[in-house]
Coordinates of C-alpha atoms in Angstrom, one line a residue:
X29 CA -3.6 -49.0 -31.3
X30 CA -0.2 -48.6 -33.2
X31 CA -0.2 -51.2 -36.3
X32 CA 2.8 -51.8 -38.5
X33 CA 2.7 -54.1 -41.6
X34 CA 5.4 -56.5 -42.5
X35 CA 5.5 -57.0 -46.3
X36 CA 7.2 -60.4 -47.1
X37 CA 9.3 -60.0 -50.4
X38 CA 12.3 -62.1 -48.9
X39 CA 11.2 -65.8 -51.5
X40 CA 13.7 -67.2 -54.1
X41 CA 10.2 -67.8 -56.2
X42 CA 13.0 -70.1 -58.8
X43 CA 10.1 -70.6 -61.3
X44 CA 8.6 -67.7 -61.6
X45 CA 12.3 -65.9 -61.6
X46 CA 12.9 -68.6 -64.7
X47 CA 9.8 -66.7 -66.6
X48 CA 10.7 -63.6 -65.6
X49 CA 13.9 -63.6 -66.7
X50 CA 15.6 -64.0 -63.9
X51 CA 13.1 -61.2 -61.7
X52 CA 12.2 -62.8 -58.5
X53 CA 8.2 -62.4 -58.7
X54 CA 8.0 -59.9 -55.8
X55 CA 11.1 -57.2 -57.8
X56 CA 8.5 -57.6 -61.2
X57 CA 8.0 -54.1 -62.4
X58 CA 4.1 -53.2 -62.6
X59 CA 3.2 -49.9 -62.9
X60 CA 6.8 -48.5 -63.0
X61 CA 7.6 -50.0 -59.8
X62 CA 8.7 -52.8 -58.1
X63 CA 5.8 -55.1 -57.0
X64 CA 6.3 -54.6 -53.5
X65 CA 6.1 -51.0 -53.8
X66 CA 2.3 -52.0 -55.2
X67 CA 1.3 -53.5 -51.5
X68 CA 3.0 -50.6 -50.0
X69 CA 1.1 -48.0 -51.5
X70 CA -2.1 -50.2 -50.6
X71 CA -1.4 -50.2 -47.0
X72 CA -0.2 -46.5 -46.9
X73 CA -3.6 -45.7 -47.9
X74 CA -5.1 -46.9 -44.9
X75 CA -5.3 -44.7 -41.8
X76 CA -4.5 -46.5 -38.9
X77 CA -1.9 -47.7 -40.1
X78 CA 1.5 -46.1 -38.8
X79 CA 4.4 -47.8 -40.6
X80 CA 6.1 -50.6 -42.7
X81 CA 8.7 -53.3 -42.2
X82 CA 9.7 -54.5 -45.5
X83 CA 11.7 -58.1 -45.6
X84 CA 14.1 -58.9 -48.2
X85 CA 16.5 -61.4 -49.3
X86 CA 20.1 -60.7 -47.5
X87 CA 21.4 -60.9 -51.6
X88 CA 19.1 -58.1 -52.8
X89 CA 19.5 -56.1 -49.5
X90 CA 20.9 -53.0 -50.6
X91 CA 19.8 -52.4 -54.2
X92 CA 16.2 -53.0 -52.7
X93 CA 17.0 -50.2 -50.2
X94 CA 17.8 -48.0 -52.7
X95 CA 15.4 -48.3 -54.6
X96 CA 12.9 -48.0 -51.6
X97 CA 14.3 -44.6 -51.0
X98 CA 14.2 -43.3 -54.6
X99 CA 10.7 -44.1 -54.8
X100 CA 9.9 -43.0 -51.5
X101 CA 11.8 -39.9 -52.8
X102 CA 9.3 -39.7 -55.9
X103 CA 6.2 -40.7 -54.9
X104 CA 6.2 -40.0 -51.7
X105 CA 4.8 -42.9 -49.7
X106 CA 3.8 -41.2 -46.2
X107 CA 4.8 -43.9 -43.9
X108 CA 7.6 -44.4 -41.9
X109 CA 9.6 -47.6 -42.7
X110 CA 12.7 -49.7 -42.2
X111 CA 14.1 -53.3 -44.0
X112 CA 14.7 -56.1 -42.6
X113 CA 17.1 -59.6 -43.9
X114 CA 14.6 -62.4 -44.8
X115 CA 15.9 -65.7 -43.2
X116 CA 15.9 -69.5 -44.4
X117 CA 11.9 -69.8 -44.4
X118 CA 9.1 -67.9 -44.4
X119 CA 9.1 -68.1 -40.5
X120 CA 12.4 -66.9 -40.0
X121 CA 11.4 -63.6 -42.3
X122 CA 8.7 -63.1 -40.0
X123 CA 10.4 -63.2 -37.0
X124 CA 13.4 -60.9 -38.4
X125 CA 10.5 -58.6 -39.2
X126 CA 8.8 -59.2 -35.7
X127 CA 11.9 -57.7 -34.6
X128 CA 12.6 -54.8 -36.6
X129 CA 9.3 -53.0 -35.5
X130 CA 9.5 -50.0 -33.1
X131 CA 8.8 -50.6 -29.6
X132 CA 5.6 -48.7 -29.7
X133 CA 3.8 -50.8 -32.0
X134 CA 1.4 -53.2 -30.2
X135 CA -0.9 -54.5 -33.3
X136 CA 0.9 -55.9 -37.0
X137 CA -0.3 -57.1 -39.7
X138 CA 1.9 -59.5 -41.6
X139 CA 1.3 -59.3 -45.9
X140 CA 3.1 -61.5 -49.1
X141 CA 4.8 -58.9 -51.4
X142 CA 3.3 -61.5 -53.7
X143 CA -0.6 -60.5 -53.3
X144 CA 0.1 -57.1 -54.8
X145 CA -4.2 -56.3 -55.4
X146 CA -5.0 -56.0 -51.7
X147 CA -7.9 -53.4 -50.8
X148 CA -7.7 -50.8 -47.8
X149 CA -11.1 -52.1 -47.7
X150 CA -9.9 -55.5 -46.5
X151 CA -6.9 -54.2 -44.2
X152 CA -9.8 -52.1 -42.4
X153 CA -12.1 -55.2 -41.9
X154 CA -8.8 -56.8 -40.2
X155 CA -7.8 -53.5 -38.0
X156 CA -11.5 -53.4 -37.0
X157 CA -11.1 -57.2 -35.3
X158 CA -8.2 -56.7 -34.0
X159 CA -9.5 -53.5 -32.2
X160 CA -12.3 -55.5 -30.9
X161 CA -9.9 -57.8 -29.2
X162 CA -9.0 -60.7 -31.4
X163 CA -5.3 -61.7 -30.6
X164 CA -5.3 -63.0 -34.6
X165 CA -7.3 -62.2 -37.1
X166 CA -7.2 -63.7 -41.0
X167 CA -8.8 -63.5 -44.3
X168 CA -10.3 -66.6 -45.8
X169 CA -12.5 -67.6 -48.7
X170 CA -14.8 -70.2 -49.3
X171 CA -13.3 -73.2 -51.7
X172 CA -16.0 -74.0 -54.4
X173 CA -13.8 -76.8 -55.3
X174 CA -13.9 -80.5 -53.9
X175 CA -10.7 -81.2 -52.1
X176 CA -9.2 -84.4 -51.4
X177 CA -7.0 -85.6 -49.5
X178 CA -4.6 -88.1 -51.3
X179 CA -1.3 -90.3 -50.5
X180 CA 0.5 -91.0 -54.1
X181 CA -2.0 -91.9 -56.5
X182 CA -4.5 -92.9 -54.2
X183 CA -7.8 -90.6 -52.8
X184 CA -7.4 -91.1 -48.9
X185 CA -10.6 -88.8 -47.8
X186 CA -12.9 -85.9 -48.9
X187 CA -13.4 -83.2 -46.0
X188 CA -16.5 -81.4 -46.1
X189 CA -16.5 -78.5 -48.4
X190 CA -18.4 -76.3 -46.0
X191 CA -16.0 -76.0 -43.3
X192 CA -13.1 -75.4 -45.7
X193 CA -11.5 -71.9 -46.2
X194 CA -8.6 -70.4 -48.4
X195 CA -6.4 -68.0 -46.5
X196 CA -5.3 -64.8 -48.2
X197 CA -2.5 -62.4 -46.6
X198 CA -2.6 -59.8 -45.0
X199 CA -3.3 -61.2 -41.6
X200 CA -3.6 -59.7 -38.4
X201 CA -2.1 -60.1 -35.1
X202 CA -1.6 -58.5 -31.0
X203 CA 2.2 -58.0 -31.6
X204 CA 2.9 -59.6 -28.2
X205 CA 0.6 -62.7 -28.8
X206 CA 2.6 -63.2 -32.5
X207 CA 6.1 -62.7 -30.9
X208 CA 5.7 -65.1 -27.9
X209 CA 3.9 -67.7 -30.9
X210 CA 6.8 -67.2 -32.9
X211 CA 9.3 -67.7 -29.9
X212 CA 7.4 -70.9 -29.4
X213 CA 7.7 -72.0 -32.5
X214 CA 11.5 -71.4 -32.7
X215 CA 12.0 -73.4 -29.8
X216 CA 9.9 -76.8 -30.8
X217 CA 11.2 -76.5 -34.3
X218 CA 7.7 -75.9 -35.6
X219 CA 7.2 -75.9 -39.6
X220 CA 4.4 -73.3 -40.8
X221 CA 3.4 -72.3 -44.0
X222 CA 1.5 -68.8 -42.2
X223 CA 1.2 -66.8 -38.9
X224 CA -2.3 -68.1 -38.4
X225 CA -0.5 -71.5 -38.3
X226 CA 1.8 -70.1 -35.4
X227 CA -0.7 -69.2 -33.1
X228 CA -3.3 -72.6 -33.6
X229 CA 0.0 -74.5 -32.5
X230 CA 0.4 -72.2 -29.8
X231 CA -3.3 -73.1 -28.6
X232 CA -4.3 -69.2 -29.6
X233 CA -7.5 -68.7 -31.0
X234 CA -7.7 -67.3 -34.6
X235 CA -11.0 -65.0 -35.7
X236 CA -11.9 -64.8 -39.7
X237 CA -13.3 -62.3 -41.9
X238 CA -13.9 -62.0 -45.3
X239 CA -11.5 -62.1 -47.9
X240 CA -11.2 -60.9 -50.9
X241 CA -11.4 -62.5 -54.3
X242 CA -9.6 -60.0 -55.7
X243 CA -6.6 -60.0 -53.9
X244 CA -4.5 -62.8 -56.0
X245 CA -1.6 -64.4 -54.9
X246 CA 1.1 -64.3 -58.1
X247 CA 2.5 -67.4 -57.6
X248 CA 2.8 -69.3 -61.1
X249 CA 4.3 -68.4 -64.5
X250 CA 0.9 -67.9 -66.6
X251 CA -0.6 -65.5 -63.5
X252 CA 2.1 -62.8 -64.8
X253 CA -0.6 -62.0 -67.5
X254 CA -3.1 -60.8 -64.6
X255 CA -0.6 -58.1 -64.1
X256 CA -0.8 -57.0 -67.8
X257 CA -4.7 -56.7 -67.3
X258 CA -5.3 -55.1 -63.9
X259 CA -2.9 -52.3 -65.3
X260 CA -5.5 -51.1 -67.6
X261 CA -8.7 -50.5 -65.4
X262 CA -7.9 -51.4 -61.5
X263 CA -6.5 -50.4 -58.6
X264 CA -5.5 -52.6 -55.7
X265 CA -7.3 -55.7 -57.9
X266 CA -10.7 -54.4 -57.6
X267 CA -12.9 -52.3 -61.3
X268 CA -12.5 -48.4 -61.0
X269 CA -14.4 -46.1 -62.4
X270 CA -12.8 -42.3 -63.2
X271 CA -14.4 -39.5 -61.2
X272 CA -13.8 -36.0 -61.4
X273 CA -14.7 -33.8 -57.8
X274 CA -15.1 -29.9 -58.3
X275 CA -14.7 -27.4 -55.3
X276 CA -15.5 -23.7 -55.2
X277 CA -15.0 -21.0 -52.0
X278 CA -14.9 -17.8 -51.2
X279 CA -13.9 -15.1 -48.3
X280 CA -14.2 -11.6 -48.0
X281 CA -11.4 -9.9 -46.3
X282 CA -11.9 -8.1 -42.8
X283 CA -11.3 -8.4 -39.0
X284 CA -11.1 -12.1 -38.5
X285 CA -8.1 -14.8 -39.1
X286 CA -4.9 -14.6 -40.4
X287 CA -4.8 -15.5 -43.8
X288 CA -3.7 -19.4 -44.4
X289 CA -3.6 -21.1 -48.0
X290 CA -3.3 -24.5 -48.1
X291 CA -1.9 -24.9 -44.8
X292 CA 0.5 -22.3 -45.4
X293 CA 0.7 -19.2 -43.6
X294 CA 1.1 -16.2 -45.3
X295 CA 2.0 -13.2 -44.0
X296 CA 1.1 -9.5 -44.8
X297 CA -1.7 -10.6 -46.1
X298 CA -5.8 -9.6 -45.3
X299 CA -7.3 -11.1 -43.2
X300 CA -10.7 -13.4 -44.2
X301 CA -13.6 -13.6 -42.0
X302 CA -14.5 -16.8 -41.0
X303 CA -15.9 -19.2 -38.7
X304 CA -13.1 -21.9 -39.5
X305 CA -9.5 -20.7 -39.5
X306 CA -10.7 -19.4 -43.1
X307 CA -8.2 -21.6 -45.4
X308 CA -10.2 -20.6 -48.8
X309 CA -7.9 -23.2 -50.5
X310 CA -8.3 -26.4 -48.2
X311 CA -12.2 -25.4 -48.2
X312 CA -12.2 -26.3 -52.0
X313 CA -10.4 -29.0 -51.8
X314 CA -12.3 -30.5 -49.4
X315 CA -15.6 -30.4 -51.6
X316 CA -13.8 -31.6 -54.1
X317 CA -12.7 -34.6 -52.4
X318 CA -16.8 -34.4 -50.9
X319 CA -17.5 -34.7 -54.7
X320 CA -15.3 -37.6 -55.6
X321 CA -17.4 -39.8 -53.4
X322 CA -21.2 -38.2 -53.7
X323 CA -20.4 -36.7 -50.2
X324 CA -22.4 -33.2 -50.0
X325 CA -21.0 -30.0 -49.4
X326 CA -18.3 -29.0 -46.6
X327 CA -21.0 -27.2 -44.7
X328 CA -23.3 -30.1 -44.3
X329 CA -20.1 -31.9 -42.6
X330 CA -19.1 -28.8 -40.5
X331 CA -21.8 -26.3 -40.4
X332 CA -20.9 -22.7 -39.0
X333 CA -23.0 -22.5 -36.9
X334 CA -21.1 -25.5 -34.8
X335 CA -19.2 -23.8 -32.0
X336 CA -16.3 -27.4 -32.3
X337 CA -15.4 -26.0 -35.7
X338 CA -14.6 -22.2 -34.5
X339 CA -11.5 -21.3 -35.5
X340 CA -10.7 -25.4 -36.5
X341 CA -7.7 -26.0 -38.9
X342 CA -9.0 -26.5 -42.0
X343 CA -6.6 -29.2 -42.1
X344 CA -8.4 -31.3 -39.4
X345 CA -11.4 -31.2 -41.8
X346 CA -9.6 -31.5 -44.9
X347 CA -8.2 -35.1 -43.0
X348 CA -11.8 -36.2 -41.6
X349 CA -12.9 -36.0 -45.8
X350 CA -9.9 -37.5 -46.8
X351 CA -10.4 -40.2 -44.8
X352 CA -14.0 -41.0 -44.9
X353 CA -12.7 -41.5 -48.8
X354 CA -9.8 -43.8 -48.2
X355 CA -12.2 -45.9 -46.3
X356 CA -14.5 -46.2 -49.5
X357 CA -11.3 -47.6 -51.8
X358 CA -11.2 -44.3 -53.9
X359 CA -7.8 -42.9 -55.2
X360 CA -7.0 -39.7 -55.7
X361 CA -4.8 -39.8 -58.5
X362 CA -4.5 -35.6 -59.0
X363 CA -5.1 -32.4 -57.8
X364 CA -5.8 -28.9 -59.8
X365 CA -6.0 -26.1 -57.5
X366 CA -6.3 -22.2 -58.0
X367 CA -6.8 -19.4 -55.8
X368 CA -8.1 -16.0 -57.5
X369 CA -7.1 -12.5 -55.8
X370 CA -5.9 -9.2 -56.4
X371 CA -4.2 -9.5 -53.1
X372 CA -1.9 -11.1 -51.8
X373 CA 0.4 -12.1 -54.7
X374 CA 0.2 -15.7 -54.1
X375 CA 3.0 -16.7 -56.4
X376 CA 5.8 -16.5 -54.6
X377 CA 4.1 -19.3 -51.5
X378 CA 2.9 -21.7 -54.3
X379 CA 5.9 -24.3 -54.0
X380 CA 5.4 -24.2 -49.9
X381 CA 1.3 -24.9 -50.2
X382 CA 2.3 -27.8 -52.7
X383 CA 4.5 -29.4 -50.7
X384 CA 1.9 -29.0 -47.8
X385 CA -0.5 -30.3 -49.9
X386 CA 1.5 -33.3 -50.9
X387 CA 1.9 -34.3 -47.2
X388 CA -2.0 -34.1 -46.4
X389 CA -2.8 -35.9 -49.2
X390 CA 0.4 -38.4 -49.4
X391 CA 0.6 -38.1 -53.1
X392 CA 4.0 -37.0 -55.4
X393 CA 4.9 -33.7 -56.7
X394 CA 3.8 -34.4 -60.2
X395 CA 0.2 -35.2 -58.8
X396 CA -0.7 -32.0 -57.4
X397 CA -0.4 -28.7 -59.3
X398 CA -1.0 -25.0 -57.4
X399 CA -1.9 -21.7 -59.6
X400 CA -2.8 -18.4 -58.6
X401 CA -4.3 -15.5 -60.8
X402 CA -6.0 -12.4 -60.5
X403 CA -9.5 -11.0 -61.8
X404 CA -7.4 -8.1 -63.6
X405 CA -9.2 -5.8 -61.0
X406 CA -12.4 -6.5 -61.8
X407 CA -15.2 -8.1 -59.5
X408 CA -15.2 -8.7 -55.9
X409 CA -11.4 -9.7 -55.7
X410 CA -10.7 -7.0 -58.2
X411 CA -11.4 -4.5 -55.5
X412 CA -10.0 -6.3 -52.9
X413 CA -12.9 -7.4 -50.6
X414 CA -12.0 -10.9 -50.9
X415 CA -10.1 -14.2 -52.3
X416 CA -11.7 -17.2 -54.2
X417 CA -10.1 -21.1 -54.9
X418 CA -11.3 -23.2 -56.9
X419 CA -10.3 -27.0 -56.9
X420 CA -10.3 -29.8 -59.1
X421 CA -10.0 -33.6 -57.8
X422 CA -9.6 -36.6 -60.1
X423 CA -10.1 -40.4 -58.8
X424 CA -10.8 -43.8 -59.5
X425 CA -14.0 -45.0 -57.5
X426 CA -14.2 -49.0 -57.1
X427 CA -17.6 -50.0 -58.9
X428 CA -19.8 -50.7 -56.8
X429 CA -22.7 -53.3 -58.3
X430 CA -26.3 -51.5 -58.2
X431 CA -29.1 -52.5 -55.3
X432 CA -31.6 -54.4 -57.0
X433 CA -34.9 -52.7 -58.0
X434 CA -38.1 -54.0 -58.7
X435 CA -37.7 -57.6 -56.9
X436 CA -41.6 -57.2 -56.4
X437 CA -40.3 -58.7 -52.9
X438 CA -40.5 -56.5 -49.4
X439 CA -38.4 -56.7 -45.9

């Protein structure tokens, strides 16, 4: 499965613009960014996904491009992407998106610029419907409020609360099954207010799962102060919680593997022995990142004694960690690494592992820092039998509310 996301940020939004000062709601600057780039940054998080169509008004066309690259420049978001011109309505954006992705995608997911708290826990409960065959799959609710239907002034009927939903964005979709829906509706001049909609008149079935009531949909004037809050203490909508991971390894030098740091090769140098491909460096990080999420150690994942992991990249495990911690909605927000030795003189490869480092992780520059020192030739690196790292990884967790104790009540 190869799933893209359209992100939507192609409205006029006239009132909020009016309160924004003339901002459409989805170029509002939140966290130094556009808040597009918010939902971007959500979705990039997630694994499966491979890439990102983002839609825009033909009038803010290029300065959105350009700004798309800067920050893609600075932050680095990990994903491939291209734009495409919104159209006349919502539909039309769609479909100009529909046809901007690659040929090789076979699965989308279509998301409002203007629901900027999404979860990768949510995308992941859509991506695992769609994998099990759904040709559209969408996020809904339930409404605690009593709706009724009205004409003017006049109550015409009260549908029963129970089978009532509110839809949320992102929703899912079989590429093939959305594009032939969306031909469809071009043809019998269909009006739709979402994809789901596209499909139903189409006679294709539509699954559900859970939303999120988190994931907010700016759409009026006073909802700009939610923004102001969720700054403070969230990611993606949901409470975080600060964590700190701490990771500590160690090789002696001998007969074995050529030396890697961080990824990087580094030639001339001792090399370790291991069972892995010995990266020292990557092996910290990786309990750090074990730490950030109460995770164990790196051995309990991939003992040595495993013949799959001889000679592994420690790459492949570093990624397996990594995402076992997307999937729980934590964010790395920085990494602190060292590596201690007499020998090799790191120095001089420290702006190739950060880069590396960068790319495994998908963070920016200014998130990851690399140092190197020595022992002063003391110890076991001091005499050259070895090399140490040490790594430092801080996070926001989502709070998770406590199992209840003491209920006095058994299963």
């Amino acid at each position: 499965m190869q799933c893209w996301s359209i992100i939507l940020a192609a409205g006029s939004g006239s009132r909020m613009a009016q309160a924004a000062g003339g901002v459409k709601k989805q170029f509002i600057r939140w966290n130094g960014a556009p808040l597009f780039w918010q939902s971007a940054v959500t979705l990039a998080r997630v694994a499966r996904l491979h890439g990102l169509v983002f839609v825009f008004p033909p009038s803010d066309m290029e300065e959105a491009r350009a700004e798309l690259e800067d920050l893609d420049r600075l932050r680095g978001l990990g994903l491939p992407w291209v734009v495409a011109e919104g159209g006349e309505r919502r539909q039309d954006s769609v479909y100009n998106g529909l046809m901007a992705l690659p040929e090789q995608c076979d699965t989308v997911l279509v998301h409002d610029a203007a629901r900027p708290f999404l979860s990768p826990a949510l995308v992941n409960r859509l991506l695992d419907a769609l994998q099990d065959g759904a040709g559209g799959v969408i996020p809904v609710l339930p409404v605690t409020d009593t709706i009724k239907v009205v004409t003017g002034t006049h109550v015409v009927s009260t549908p029963v609360r129970d089978t009532l939903r509110a839809v949320q964005t992102p929703q899912g979709f079989n590429r093939a099954t959305l594009s032939t829906a969306h031909q469809a509706c071009r043809a019998h001049g269909w009006q739709v207010t979402d994809d789901a909609l596209v499909l139903e008149q189409a006679g294709i079935p539509v699954v559900t799962v859970a939303g999120d009531p988190q994931n907010h949909k700016i759409t009026h004037p006073e909802d700009l102060a939610m923004l102001g809050n969720r700054e403070r203490d969230t990611v993606d909508g949901v409470s975080m919680l600060p964590v700190v991971g701490w990771g500590y390894d160690v090789h002696r030098y001998g007969t074995g593997r050529p030396m890697k740091l961080g990824g990087v090769p580094i030639p001339g140098a001792p090399e370790v022995v291991a069972h892995s491909d010995g990266d020292v460096l990557l092996h910290a990080l990786t309990d750090a990142l074990l730490g950030c999420m109460g995770g164990g150690d790196i051995g309990e994942h991939f003992p040595d004694t495993a013949a799959e992991f001889d000679n592994i990249e420690s790459g492949i495990l570093l990624n397996e960690v990594y995402d076992q911690l997307l999937q729980q909605g934590i964010v790395v927000t920085h990494v602190d690494v060292t590596v201690i030795a007499q020998v090799p003189k790191v120095s001089p490869w420290k702006p190739h592992i950060r880069k590396n480092l960068c790319r495994l992780l998908k963070l920016a520059p200014e998130q990851v820092n690399v140092k190197a020192t020595t022992e002063e030739k003391l110890g076991f690196t001091g005499e050259k039998k070895g090399i140490k790292a040490v790594a430092t990884v801080t996070a926001m967790r989502p709070v998770r509310a406590a199992s209840p104790q003491g209920t006095g009540q058994e299963g």
